[in-house]
PDB file of C-alpha atoms in Angstrom:
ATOM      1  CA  UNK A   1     -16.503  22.674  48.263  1.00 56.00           C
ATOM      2  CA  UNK A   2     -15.854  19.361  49.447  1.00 62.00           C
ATOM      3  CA  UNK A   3     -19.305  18.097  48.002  1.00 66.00           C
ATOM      4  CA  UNK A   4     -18.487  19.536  44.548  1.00 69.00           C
ATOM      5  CA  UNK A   5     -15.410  17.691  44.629  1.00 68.00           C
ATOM      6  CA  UNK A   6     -16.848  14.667  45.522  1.00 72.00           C
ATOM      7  CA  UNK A   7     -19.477  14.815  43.004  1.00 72.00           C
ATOM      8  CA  UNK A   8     -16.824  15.694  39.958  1.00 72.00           C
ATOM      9  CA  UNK A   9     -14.877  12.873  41.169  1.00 71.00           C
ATOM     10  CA  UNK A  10     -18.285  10.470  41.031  1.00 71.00           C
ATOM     11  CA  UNK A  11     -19.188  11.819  37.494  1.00 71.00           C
ATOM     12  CA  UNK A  12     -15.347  11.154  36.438  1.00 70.00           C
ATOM     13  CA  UNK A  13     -15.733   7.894  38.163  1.00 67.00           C
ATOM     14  CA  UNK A  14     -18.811   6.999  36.113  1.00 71.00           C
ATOM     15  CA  UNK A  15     -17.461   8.377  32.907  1.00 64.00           C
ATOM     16  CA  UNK A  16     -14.413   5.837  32.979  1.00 64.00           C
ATOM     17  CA  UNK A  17     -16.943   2.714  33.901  1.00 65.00           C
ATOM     18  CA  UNK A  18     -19.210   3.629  31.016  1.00 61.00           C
ATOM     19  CA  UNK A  19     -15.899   3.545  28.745  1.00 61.00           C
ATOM     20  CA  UNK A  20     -14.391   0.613  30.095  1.00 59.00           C
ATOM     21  CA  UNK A  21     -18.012  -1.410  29.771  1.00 58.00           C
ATOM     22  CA  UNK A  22     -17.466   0.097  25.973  1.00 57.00           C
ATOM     23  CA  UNK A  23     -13.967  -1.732  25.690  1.00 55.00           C
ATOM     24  CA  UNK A  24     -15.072  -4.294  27.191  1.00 53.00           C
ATOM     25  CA  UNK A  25     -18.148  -4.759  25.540  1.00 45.00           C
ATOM     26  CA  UNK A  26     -16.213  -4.116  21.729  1.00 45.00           C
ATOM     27  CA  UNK A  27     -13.579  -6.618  23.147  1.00 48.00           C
ATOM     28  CA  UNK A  28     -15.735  -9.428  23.832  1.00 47.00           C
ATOM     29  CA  UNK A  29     -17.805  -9.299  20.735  1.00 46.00           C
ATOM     30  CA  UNK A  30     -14.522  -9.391  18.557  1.00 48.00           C
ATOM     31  CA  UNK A  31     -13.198 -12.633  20.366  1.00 48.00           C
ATOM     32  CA  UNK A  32     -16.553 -14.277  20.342  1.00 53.00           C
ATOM     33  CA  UNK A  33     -16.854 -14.465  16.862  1.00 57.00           C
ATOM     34  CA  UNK A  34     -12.398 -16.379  17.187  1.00 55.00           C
ATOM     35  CA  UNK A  35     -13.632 -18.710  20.000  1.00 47.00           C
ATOM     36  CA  UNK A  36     -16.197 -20.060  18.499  1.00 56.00           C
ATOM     37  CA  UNK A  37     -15.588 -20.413  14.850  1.00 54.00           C
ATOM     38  CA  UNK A  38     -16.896 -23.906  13.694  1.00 69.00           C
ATOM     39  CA  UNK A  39     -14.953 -24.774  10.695  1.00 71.00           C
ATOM     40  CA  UNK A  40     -16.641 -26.058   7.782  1.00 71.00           C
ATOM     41  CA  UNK A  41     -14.953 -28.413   6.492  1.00 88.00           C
ATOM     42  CA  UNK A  42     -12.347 -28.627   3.549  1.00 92.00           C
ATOM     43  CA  UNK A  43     -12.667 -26.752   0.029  1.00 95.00           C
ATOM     44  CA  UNK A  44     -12.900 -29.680  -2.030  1.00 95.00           C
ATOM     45  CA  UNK A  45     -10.228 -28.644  -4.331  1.00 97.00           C
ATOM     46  CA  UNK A  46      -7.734 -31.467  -5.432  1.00 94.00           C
ATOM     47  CA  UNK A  47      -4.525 -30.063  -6.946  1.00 94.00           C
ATOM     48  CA  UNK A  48      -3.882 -30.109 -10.916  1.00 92.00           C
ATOM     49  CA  UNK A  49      -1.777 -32.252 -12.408  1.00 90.00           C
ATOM     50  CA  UNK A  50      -0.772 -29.557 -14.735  1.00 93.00           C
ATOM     51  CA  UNK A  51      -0.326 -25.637 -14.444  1.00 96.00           C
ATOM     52  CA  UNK A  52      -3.252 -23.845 -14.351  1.00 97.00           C
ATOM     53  CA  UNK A  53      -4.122 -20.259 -14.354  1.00 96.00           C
ATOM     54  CA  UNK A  54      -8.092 -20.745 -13.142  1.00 97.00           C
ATOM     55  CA  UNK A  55      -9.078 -23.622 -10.442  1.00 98.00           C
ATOM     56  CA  UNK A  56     -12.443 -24.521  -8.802  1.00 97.00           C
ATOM     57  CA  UNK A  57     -13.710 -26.716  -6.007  1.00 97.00           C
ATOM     58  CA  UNK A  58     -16.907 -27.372  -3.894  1.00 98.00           C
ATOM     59  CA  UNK A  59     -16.254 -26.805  -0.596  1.00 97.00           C
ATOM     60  CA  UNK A  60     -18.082 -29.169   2.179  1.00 96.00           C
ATOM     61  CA  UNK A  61     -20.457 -25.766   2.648  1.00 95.00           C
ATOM     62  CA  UNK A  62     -21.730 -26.477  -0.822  1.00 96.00           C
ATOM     63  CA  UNK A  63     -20.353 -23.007  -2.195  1.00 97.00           C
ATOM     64  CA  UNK A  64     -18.427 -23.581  -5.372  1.00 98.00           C
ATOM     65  CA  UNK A  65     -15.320 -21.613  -4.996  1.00 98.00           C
ATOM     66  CA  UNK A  66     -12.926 -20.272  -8.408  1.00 98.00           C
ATOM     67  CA  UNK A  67      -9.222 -18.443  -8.334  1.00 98.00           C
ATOM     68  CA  UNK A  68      -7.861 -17.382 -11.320  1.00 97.00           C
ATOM     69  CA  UNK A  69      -5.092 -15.308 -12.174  1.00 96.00           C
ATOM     70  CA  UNK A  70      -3.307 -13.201 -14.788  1.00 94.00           C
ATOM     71  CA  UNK A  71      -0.583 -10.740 -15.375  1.00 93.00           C
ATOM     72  CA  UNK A  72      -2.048  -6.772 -14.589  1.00 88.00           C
ATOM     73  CA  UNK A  73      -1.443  -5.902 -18.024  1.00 84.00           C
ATOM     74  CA  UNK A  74      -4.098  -8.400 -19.316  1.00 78.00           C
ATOM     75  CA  UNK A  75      -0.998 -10.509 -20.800  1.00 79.00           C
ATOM     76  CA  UNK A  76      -1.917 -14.617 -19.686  1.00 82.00           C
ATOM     77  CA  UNK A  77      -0.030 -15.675 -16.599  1.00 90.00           C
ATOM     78  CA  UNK A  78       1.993 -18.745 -16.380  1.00 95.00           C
ATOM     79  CA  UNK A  79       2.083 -20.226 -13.400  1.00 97.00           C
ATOM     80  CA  UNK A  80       4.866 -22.616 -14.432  1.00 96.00           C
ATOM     81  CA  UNK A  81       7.489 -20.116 -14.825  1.00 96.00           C
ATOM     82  CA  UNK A  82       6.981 -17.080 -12.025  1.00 96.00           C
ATOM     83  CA  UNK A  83       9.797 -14.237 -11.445  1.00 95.00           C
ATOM     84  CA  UNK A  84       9.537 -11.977  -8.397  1.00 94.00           C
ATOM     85  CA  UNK A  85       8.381  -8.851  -9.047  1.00 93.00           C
ATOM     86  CA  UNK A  86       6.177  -9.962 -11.526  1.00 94.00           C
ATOM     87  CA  UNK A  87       2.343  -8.601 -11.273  1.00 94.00           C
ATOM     88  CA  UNK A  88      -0.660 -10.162 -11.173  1.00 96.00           C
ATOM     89  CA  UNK A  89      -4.401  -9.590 -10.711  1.00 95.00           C
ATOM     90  CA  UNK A  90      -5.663 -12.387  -8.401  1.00 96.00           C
ATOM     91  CA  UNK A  91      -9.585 -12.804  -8.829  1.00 97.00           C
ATOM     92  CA  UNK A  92     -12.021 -15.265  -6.794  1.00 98.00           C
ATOM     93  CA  UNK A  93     -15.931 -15.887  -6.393  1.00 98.00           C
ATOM     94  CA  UNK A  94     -18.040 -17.956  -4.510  1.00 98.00           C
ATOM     95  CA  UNK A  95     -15.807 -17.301  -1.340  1.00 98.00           C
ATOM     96  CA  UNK A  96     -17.909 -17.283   1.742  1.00 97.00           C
ATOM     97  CA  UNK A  97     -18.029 -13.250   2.852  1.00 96.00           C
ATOM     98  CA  UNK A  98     -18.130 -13.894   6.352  1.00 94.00           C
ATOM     99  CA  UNK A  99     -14.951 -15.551   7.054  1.00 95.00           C
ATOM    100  CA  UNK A 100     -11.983 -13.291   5.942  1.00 94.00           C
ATOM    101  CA  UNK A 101      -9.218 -14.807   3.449  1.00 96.00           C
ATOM    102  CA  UNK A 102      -5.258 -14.288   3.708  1.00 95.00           C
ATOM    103  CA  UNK A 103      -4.142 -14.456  -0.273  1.00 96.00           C
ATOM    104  CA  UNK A 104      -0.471 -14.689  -0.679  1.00 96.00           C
ATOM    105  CA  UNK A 105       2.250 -17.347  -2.199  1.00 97.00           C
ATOM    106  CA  UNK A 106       2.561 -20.699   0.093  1.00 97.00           C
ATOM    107  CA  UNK A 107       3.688 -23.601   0.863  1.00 97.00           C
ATOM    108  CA  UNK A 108       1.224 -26.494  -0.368  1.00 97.00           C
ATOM    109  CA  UNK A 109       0.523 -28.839   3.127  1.00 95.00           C
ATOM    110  CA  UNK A 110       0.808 -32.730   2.182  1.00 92.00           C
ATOM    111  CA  UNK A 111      -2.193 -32.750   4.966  1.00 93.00           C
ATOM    112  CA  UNK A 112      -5.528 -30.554   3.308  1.00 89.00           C
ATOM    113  CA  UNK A 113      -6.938 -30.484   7.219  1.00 91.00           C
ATOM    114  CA  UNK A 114      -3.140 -28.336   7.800  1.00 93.00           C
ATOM    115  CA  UNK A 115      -3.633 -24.747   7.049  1.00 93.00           C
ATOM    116  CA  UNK A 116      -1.075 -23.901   4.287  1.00 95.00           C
ATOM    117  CA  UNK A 117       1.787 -22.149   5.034  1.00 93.00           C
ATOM    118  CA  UNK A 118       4.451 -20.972   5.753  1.00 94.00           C
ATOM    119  CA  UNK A 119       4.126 -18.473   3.435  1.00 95.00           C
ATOM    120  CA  UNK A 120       6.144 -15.733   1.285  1.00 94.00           C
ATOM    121  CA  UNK A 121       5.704 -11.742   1.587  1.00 82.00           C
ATOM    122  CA  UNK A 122       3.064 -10.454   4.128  1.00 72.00           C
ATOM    123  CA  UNK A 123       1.103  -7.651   4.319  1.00 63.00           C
ATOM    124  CA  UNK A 124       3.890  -4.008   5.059  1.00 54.00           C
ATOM    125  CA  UNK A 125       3.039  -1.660   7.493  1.00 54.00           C
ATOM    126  CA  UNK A 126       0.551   0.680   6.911  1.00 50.00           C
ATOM    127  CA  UNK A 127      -1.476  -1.218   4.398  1.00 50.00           C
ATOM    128  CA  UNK A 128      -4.078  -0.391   5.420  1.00 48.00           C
ATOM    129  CA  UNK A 129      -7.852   0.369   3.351  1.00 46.00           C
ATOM    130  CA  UNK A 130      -7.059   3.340   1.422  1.00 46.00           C
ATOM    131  CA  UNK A 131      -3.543   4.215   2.268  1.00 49.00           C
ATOM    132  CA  UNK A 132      -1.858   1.069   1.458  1.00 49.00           C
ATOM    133  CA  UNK A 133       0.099   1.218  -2.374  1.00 53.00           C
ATOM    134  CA  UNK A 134      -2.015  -2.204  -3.338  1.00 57.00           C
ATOM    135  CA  UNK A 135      -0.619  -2.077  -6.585  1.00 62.00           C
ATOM    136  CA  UNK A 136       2.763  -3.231  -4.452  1.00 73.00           C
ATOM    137  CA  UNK A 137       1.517  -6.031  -2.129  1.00 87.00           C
ATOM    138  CA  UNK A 138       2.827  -9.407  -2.009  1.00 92.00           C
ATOM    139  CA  UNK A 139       0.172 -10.697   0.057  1.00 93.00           C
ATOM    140  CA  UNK A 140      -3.434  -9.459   0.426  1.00 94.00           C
ATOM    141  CA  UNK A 141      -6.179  -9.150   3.548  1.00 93.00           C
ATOM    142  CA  UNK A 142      -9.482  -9.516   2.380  1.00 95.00           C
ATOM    143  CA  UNK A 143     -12.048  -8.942   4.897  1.00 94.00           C
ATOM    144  CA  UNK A 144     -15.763  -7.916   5.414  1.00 93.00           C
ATOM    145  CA  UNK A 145     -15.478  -7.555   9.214  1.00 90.00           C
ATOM    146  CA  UNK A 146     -16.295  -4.568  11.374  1.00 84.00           C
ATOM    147  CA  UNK A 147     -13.613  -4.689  13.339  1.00 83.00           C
ATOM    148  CA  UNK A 148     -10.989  -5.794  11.377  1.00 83.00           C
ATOM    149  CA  UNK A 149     -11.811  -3.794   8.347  1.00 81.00           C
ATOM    150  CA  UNK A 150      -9.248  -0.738   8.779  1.00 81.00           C
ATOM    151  CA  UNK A 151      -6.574  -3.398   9.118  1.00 82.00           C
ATOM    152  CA  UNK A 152      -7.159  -5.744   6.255  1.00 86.00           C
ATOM    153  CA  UNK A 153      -5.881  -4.315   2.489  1.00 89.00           C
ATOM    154  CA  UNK A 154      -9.664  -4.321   1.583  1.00 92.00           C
ATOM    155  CA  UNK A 155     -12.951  -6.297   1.682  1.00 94.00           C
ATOM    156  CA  UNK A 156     -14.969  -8.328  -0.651  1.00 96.00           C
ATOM    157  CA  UNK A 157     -16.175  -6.588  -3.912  1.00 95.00           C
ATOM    158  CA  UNK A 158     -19.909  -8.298  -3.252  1.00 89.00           C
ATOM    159  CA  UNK A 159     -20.811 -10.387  -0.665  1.00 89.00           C
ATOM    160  CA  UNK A 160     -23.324 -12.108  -1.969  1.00 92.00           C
ATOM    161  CA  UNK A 161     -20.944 -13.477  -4.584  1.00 95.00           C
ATOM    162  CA  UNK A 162     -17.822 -13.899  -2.463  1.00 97.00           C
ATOM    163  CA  UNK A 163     -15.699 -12.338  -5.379  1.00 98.00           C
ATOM    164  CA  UNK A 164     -12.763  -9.836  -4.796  1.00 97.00           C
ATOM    165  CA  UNK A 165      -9.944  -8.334  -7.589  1.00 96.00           C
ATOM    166  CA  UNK A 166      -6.819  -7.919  -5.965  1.00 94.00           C
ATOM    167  CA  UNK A 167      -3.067  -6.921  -7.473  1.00 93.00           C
ATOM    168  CA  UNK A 168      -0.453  -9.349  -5.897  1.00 94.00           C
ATOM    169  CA  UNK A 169       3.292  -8.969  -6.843  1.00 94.00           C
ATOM    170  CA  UNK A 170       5.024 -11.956  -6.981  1.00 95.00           C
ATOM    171  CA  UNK A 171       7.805 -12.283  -3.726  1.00 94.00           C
ATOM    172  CA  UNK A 172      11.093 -13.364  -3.632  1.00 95.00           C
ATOM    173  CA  UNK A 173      11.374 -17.092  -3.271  1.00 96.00           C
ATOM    174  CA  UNK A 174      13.234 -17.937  -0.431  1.00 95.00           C
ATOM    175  CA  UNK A 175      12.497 -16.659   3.150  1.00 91.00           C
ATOM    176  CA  UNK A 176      13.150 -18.130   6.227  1.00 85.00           C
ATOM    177  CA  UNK A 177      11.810 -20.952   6.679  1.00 87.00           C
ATOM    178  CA  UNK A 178      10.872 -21.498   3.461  1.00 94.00           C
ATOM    179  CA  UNK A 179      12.283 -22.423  -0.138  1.00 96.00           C
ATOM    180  CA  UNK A 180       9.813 -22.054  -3.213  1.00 97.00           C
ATOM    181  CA  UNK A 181      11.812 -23.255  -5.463  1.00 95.00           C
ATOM    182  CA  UNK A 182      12.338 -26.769  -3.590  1.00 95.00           C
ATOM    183  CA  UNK A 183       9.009 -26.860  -1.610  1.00 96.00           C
ATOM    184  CA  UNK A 184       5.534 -26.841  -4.018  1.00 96.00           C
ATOM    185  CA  UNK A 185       4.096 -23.343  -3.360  1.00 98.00           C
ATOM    186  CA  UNK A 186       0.854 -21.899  -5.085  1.00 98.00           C
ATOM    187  CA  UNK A 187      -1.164 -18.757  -4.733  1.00 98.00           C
ATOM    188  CA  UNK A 188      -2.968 -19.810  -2.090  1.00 97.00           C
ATOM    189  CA  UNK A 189      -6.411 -18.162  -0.322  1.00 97.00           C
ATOM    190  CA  UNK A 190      -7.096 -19.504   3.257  1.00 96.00           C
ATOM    191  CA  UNK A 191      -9.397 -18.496   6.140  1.00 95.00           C
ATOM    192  CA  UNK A 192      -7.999 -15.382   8.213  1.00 92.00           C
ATOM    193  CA  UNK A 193      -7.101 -14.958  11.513  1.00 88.00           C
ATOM    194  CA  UNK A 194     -10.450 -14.973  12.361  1.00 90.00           C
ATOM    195  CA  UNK A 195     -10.974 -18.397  11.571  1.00 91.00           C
ATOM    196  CA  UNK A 196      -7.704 -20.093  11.372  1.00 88.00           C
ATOM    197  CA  UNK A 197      -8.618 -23.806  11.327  1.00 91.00           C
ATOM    198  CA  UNK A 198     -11.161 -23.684   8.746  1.00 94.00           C
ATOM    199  CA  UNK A 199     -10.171 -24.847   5.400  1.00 96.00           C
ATOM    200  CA  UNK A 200     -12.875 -24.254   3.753  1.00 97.00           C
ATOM    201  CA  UNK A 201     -11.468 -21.351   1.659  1.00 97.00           C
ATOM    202  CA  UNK A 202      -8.715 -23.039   0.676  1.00 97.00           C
ATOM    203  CA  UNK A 203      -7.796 -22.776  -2.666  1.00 98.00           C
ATOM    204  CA  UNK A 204      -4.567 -23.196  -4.743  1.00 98.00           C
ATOM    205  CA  UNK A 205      -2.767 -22.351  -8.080  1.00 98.00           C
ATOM    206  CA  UNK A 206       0.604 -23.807  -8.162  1.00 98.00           C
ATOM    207  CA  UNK A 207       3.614 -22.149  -9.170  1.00 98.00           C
ATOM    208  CA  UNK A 208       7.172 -23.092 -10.159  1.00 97.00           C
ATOM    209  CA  UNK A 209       9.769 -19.662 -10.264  1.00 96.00           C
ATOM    210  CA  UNK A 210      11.715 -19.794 -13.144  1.00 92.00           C
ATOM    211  CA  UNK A 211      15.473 -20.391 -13.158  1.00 84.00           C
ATOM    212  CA  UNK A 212      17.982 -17.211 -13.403  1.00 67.00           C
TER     213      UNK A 212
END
C-alpha cells in the first residue's frame, strides 16, 4: 500500500516537473527574443511639410516602408481636418514582419531616437484575433509572433511584404496626458512591446482635429 502510494506520489511528482520545465521553457523563449532585441536604427522618414494622406521612408535596414490612409468608405481622407469617430482604413508595406507594430494616433517626439507617444485610444479588452469588433478600434496590434498572436488585433497580411489593412476609428483628442489639438499628433506605427526601442518602424501621417 505504502509503495503504491509512494510511487503515485513520484509519477505526480514527475508530472508537475515535466510541466514546470514546459513553463519554463515557453517563458524563457518569449523573453529572449525582449532582452535581446538589437534595434535597427531609425525609419528614415522626415515629416511633411504639408498634409499628406500616403508617406514613405527608408529605414537604416534598407526596407522602404509606406502608410497611407483613407476614409472606410473609399471617400479621400484629410488628415488636416480629423473628427473622432471618424473611420479609416490604415494600410502599410515594406514593414519588417518580425518585429510587431502598435498603430494608433500619437504624439510626434521632437527626438526621432524617442519612441512616440503618449498616445490616444488603446487596444479594449477582449480584442483579441477573431473576437475583437475591429471595425471599432482606435488603436491596432499587429503582430506575426507565436506567442503574442492571440493577444494582438491581428498579424501581417504577408510577410514577405510587411503589408497589413487595418480599420482605425479616429479617438477623442484629449486624454490624460495628452492634448491633440495643442501637441502635433499623427497616425503613427512603431515597434511593439517586443521591441520597444527600435525605431525602425516608425512612421507618421500628421493630423490636425478640426474645430467644433
Amino acid at each position: 500500500m505504502t509503495s503504491s502510494r509512494t510511487r503515485r506520489t513520484r509519477i505526480i511528482l514527475i508530472a508537475l516537473l515535466a510541466v514546470a520545465v514546459l513553463v519554463l521553457g515557453a517563458v524563457i523563449a518569449v523573453l529572449i527574443p525582449i532582452l535581446t532585441h538589437q534595434s535597427a536604427g531609425g525609419s528614415g522618414q522626415e515629416l511633411p511639410d504639408a498634409y499628406v494622406s500616403e508617406v514613405s521612408a527608408t529605414g537604416a535596414d534598407g526596407r522602404t516602408r509606406t502608410l497611407s490612409a483613407v476614409e472606410t468608405d473609399g471617400k479621400a481622407f484629410d488628415p488636416a481636418s480629423v473628427r473622432p469617430g471618424e473611420s479609416l482604413t490604415v494600410s502599410g508595406a515594406g514593414f519588417d514582419a518580425s518585429i510587431g507594430i502598435y498603430v494608433a494616433v500619437c504624439a510626434i517626439p521632437s527626438d526621432p531616437t524617442v519612441k512616440p507617444g503618449p498616445c490616444l485610444g488603446g487596444i479594449p479588452e477582449g480584442a483579441r484575433e477573431g473576437t475583437a469588433d475591429t471595425d471599432q478600434l482606435t488603436s491596432a496590434w499587429i503582430t506575426d509572433a507565436w506567442a503574442w498572436r492571440a493577444f494582438a488585433t491581428q498579424g501581417y497580411n504577408g510577410a514577405e511584404q510587411g503589408s497589413f489593412t487595418t480599420k482605425l476609428t479616429i479617438p477623442d483628442p484629449v486624454m490624460e496626458g495628452l492634448d491633440c489639438t495643442v501637441t502635433r499628433c499623427a497616425i503613427t506605427t512603431r515597434a511593439d512591446h517586443t521591441a520597444l526601442n527600435d525605431r525602425v518602424q516608425d512612421l507618421f501621417i500628421p493630423i490636425a482635429f478640426a474645430e467644433g
